[in-house]
CSV table of C-alpha atoms in Angstrom, one decimal:
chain,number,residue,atom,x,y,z
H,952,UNK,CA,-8.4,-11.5,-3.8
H,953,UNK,CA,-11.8,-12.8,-4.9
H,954,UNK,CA,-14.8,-10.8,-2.9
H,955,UNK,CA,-15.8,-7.5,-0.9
H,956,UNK,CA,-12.8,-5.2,-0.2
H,957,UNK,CA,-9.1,-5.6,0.2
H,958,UNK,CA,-7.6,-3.8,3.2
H,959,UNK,CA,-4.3,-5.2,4.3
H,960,UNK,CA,-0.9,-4.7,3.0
H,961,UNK,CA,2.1,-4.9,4.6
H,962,UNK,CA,5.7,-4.9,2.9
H,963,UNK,CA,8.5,-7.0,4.7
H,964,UNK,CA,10.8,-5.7,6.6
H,965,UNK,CA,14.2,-6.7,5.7
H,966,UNK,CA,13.6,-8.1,1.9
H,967,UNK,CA,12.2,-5.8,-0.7
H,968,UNK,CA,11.1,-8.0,-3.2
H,969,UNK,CA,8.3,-9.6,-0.7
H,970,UNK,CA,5.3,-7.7,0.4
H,971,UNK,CA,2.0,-9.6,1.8
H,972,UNK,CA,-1.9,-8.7,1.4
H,973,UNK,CA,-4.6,-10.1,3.0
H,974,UNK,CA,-9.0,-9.3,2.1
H,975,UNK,CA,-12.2,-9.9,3.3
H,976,UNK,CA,-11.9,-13.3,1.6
H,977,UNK,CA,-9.8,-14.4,4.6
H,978,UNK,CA,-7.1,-15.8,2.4
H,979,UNK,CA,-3.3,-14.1,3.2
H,980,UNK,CA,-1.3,-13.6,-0.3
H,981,UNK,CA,2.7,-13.3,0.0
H,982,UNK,CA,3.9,-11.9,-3.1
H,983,UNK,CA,7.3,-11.2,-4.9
H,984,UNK,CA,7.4,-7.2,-6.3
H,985,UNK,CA,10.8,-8.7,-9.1
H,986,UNK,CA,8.4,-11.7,-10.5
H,987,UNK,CA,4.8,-9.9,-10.0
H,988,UNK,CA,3.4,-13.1,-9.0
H,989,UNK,CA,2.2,-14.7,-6.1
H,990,UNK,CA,4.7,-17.1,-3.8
H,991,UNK,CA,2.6,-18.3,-0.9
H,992,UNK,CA,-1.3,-18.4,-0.3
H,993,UNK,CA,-3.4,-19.3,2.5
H,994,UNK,CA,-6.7,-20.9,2.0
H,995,UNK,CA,-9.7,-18.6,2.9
H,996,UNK,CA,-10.4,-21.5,5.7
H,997,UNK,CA,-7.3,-21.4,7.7
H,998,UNK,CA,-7.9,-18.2,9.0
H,999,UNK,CA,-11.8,-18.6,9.0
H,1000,UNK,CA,-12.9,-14.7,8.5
H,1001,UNK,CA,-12.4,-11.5,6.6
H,1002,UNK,CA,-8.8,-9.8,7.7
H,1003,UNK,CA,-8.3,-6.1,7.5
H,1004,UNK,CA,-5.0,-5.8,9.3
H,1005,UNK,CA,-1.8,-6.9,9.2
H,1006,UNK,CA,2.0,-6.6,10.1
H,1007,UNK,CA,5.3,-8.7,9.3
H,1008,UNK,CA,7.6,-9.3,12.9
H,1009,UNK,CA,10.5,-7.4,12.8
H,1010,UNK,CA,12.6,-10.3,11.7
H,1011,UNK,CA,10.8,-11.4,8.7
H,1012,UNK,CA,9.8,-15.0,10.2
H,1013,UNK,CA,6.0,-14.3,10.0
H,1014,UNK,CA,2.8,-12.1,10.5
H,1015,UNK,CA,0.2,-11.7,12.5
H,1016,UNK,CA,-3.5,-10.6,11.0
H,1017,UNK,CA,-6.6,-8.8,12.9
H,1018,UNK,CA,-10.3,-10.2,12.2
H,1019,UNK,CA,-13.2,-8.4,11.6
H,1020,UNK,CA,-15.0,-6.1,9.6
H,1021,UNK,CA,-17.2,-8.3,7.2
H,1022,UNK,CA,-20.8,-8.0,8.7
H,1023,UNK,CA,-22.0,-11.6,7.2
H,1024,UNK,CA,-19.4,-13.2,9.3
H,1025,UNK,CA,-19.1,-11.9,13.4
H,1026,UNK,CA,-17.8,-14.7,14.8
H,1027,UNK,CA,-13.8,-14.1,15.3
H,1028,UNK,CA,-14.4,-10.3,15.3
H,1029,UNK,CA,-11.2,-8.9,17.3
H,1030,UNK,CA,-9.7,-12.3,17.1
H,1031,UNK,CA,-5.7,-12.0,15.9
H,1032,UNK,CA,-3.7,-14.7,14.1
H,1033,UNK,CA,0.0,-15.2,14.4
H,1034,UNK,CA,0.9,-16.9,11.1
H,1035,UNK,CA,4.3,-18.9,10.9
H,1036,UNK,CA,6.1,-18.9,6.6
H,1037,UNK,CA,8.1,-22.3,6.1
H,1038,UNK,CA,10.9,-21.6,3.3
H,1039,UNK,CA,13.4,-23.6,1.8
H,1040,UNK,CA,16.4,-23.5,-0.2
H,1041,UNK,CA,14.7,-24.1,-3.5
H,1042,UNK,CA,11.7,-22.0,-2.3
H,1043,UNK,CA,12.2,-18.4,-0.7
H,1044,UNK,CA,8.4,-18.6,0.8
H,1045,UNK,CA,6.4,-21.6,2.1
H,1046,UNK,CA,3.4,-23.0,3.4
H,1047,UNK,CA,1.6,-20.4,5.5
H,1048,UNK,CA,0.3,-22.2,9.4
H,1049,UNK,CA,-1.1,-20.7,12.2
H,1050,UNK,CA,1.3,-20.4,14.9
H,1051,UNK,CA,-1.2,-19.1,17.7
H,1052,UNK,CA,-4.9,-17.6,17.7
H,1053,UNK,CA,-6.0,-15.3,20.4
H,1054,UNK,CA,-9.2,-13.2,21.2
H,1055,UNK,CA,-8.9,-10.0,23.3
H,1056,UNK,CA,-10.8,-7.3,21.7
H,1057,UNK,CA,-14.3,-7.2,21.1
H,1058,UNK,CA,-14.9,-5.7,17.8
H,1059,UNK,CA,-12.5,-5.9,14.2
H,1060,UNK,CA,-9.6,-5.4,14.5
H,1061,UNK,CA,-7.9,-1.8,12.2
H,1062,UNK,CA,-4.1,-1.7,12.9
H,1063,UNK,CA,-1.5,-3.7,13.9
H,1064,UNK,CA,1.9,-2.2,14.4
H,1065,UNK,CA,5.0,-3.9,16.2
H,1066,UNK,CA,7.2,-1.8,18.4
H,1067,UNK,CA,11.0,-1.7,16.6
H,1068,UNK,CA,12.4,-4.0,18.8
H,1069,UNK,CA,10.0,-7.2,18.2
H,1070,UNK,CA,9.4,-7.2,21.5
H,1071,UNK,CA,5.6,-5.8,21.4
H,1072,UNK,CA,2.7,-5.3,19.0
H,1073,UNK,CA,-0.3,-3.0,19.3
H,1074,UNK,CA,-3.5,-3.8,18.3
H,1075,UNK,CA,-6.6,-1.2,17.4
H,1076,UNK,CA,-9.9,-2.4,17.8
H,1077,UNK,CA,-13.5,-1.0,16.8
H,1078,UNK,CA,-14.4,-1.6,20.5
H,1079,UNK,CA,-12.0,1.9,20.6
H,1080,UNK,CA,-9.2,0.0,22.7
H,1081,UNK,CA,-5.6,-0.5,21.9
H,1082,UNK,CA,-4.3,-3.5,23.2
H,1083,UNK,CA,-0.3,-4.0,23.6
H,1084,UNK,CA,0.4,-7.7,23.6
H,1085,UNK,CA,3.8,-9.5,24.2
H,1086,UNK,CA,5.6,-10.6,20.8
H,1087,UNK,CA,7.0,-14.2,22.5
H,1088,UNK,CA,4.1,-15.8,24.8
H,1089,UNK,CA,1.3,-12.8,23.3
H,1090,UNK,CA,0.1,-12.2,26.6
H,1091,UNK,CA,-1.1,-9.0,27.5
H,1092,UNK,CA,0.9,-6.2,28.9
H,1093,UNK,CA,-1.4,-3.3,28.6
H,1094,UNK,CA,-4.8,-2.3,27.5
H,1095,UNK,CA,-4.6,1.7,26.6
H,1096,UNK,CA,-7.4,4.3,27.8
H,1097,UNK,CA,-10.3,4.3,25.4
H,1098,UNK,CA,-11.2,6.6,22.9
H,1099,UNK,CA,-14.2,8.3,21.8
H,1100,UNK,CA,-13.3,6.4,18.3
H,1101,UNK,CA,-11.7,3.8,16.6
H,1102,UNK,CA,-8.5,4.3,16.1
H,1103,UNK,CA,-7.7,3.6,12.1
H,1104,UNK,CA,-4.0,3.8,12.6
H,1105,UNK,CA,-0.6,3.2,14.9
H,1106,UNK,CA,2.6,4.3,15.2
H,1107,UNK,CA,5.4,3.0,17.7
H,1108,UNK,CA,8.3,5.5,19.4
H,1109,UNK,CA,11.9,4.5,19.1
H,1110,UNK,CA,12.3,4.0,22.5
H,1111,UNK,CA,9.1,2.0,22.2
H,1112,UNK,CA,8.3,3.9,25.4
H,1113,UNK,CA,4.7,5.6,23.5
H,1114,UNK,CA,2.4,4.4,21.0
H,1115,UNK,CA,0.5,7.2,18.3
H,1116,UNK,CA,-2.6,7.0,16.8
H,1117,UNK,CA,-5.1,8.8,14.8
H,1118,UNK,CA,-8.8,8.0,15.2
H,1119,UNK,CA,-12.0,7.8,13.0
H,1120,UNK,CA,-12.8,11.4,14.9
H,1121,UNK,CA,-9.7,12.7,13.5
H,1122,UNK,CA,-7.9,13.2,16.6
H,1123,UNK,CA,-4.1,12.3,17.6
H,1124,UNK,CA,-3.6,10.6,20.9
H,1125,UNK,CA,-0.7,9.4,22.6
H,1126,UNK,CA,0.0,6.5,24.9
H,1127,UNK,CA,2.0,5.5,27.6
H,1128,UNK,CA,2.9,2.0,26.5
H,1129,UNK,CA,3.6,1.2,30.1
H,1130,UNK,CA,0.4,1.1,31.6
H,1131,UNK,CA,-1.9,2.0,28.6
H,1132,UNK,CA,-2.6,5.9,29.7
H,1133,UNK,CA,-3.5,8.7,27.0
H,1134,UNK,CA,-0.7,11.2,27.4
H,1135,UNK,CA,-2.7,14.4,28.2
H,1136,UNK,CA,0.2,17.1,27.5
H,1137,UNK,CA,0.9,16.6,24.7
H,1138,UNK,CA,4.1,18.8,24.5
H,1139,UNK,CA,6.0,16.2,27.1
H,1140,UNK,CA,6.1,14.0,23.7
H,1141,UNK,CA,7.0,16.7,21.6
H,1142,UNK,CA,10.7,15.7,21.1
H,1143,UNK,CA,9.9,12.0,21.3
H,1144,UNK,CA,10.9,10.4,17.7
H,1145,UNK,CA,8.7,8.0,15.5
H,1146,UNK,CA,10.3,5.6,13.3
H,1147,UNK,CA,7.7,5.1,11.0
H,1148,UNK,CA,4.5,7.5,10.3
H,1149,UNK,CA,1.6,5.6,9.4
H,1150,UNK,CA,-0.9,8.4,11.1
H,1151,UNK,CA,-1.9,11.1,8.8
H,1152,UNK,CA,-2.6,13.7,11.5
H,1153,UNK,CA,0.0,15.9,13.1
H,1154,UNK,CA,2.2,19.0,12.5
H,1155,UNK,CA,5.0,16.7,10.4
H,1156,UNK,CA,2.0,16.3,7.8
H,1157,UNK,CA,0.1,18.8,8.0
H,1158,UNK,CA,0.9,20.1,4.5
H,1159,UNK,CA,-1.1,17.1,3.1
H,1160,UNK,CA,-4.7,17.9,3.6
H,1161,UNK,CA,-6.0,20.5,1.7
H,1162,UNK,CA,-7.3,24.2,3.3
H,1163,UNK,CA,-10.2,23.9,1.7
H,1164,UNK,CA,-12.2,20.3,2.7
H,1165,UNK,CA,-12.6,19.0,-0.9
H,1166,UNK,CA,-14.8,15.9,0.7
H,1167,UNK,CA,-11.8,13.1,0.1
H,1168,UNK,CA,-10.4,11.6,3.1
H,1169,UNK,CA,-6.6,10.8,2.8
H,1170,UNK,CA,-6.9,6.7,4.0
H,1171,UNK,CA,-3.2,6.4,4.1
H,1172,UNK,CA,0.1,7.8,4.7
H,1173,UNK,CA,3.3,6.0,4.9
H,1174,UNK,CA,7.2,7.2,5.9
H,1175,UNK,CA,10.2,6.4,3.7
H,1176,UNK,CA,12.8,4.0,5.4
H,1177,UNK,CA,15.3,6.7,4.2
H,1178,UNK,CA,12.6,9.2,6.3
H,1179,UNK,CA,12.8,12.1,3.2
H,1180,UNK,CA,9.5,10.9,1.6
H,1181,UNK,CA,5.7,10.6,2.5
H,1182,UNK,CA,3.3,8.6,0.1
H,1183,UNK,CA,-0.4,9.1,0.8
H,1184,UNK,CA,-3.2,7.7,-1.0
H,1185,UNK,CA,-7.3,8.9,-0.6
H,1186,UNK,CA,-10.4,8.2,-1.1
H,1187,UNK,CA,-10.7,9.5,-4.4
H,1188,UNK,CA,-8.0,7.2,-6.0
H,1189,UNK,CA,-5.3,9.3,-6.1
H,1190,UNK,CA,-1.2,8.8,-4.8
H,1191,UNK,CA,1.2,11.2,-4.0
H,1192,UNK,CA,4.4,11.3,-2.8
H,1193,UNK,CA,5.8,15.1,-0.8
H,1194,UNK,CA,8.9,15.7,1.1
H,1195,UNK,CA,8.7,15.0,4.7
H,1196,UNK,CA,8.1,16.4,7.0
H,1197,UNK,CA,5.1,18.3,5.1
H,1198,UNK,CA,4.4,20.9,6.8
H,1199,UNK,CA,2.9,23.4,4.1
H,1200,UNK,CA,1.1,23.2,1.0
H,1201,UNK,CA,3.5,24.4,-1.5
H,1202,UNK,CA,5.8,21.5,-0.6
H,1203,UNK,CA,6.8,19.4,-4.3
H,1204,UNK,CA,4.6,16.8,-4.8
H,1205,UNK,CA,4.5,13.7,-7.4
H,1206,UNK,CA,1.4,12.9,-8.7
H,1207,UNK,CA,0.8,8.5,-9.7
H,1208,UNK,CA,-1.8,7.6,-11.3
H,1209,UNK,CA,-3.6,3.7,-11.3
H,1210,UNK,CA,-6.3,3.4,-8.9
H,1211,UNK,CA,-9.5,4.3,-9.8
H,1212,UNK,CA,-11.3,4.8,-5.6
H,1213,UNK,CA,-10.5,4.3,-2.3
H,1214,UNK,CA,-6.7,3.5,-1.8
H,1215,UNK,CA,-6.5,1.8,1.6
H,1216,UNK,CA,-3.0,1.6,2.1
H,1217,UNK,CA,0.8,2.6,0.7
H,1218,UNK,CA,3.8,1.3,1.8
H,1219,UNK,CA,6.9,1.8,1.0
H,1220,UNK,CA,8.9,-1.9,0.1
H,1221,UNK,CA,12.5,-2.0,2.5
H,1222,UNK,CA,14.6,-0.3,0.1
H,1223,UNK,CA,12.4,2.5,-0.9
H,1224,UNK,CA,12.8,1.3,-4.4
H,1225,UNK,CA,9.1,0.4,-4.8
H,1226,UNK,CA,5.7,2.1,-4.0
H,1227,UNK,CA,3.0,-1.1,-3.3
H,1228,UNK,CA,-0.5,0.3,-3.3
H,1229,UNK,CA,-3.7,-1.8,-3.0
H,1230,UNK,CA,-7.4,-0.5,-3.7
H,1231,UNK,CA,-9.9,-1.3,-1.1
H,1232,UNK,CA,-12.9,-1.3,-3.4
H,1233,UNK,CA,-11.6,-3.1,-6.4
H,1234,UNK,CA,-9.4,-5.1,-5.0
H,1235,UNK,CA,-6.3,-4.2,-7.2
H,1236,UNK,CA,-2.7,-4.4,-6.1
H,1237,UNK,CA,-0.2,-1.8,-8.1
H,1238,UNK,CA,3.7,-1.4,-7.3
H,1239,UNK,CA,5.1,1.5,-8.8
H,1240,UNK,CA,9.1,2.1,-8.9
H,1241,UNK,CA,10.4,4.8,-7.2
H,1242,UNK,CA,13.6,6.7,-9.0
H,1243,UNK,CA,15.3,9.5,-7.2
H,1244,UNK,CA,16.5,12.7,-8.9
H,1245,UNK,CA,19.9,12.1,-10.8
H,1246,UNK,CA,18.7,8.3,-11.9
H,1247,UNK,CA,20.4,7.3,-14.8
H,1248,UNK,CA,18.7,6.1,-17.8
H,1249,UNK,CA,18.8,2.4,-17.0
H,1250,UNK,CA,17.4,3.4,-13.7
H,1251,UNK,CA,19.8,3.5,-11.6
H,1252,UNK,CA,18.9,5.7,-8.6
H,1253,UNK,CA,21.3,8.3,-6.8
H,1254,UNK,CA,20.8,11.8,-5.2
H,1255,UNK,CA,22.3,14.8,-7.1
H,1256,UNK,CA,23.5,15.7,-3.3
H,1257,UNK,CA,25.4,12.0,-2.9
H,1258,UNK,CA,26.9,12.2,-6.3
H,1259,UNK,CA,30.6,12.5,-6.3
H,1260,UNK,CA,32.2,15.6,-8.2
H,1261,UNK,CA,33.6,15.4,-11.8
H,1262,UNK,CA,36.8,14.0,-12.2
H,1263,UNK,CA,39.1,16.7,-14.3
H,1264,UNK,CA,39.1,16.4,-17.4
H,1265,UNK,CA,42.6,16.1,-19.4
H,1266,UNK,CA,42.3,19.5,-21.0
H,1267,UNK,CA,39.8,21.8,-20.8
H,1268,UNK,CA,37.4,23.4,-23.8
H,1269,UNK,CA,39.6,26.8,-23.4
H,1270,UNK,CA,43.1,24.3,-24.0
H,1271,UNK,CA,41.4,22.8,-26.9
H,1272,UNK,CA,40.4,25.7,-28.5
H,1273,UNK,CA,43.7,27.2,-28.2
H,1274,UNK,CA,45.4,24.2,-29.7
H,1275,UNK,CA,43.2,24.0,-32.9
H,1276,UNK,CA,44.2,27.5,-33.7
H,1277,UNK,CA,47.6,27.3,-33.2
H,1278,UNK,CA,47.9,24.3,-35.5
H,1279,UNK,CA,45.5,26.8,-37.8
């Protein structure tokens, strides 16, 4: 991506060698994690400003991007794109098109999340609204209480029933996804289950933020697909990957290394095989591959818990050493 910061990244969400990216340069990327190359790349025009948001449809058939956030360029702030990807046999990702353009929020746009279904997607805006739009004609179906800040990040129930996020201000709301209303117990959604967990606040991941404040904001958090692993990545550069949930400090924790400031989002590819990571400042993109305890050498990833047991063996070290001295 050629200017300012890079923001979006999204991995797809049935195939796990494509993941998409998308900057303040307005141009969407679609990229293959096998050839380390890029497939599919929109100009900067077709979308027409900076993008700092983005999610895949359940399905894989396309994406939809949130505008906003550059301050030389206002004029589609809070404007989201539904982009359609041709393919063909000989070519696993087209030409990227615009499929529909709508304008609801005010401000940028920071998250975009679809429910698990496909039949909804949420949408966080600066102007400190969440809007919940219909997948098929986009239209609206709720617009959720507003907060005292942005939200930075979404998360959708299985039941698709709520909506979690995590503001600027560093609080955790839920919402009804019904008609848009901040849950004010918040021990009636105690129980409720989250697919993914994109929000880094809450008693699941708790054990990531340090006790002391040591002044670097964690940007991003993302959930296995297996649901045994978080990644997070802050402002000071640095990936991790703990157990989840995390709920104390001493939990094991793998330490990457690669980006220099500012990672703005992980995510975990479909398979869990690969880490993609993207700094906001420099604009990099790393993948790293992810190897379970009891790989083999030619990384071939398997639990020590899933392995099958031994098979016997024909005669055991006690029977061999008893043979070579009888025939002493």
């Amino acid at each position: 991506h050629a200017s300012k910061q890079l923001l979006s990244l999204a991995t797809h969400p049935t195939d796990p060698d494509l993941y998409a990216t998308a900057g303040d340069d307005g141009a969407v990327r679609v990229w293959s994690a096998s050839l380390r190359r890029c497939l599919s790349r929109s100009s900067p025009d077709l979308v027409g400003a900076a993008i700092r948001a983005m999610a895949w449809y359940p399905d894989g058939s396309g994406l939809v991007v949130g505008c906003g956030g550059d301050p030389a360029s206002t004029a589609k702030d809070g404007t989201f794109v539904v982009l359609e990807l041709g393919s063909t046999p000989a070519q696993k990702v087209g030409a990227i098109e615009i499929k529909h353009e709508d304008h609801k929020a005010k401000l940028p746009i920071t998250d975009i999340a679809f429910c698990p279904d496909g039949s909804m997607f949420a949408i966080a805006s600066e102007d400190c609204r969440v809007y919940i739009h219909d997948a098929k004609d986009y239209s609206i179906r709720a617009i959720c209480s507003k907060t005292t800040s942005p939200s930075r990040s979404l998360d959708w129930s299985t039941d698709a029933k709520y909506l979690r996020t995590a503001t600027r201000a560093f609080e955790l709301i839920f919402f009804d996804t019904t008609d848009g209303r901040a849950i004010t117990t918040p021990a009636s959604v105690r129980d409720v289950k989250f697919p993914t967990n994109n929000t880094a606040l809450g008693w699941s991941v708790q054990g990531i933020w340090p006790q002391i404040d040591d002044g670097f904001d964690i940007q991003a958090v993302d959930k296995s697909k297996r649901g045994d692993v978080l990644a997070k990545g802050d402002d000071a550069g640095n990936i991790k990957l703990v157990h989840f949930p995390c709920t104390n400090q001493d939990a094991g924790t793998v330490s990457a290394e690669g980006h220099a400031t500012h990672v703005a989002k992980v995510r975990f590819n479909a398979d869990d095989s690969r880490l993609i990571t993207c700094g906001g400042f420099n604009r990099s993109i790393l993948q790293y591959k992810v190897v379970p305890n009891g790989a083999d050498p030619n990384g071939i990833g398997s639990n020590l818990a899933d392995l099958p047991p031994a098979p016997p063996a024909e005669e055991s070290d006690t029977a061999l050493e008893e043979k070579a001295a009888d025939e002493k």
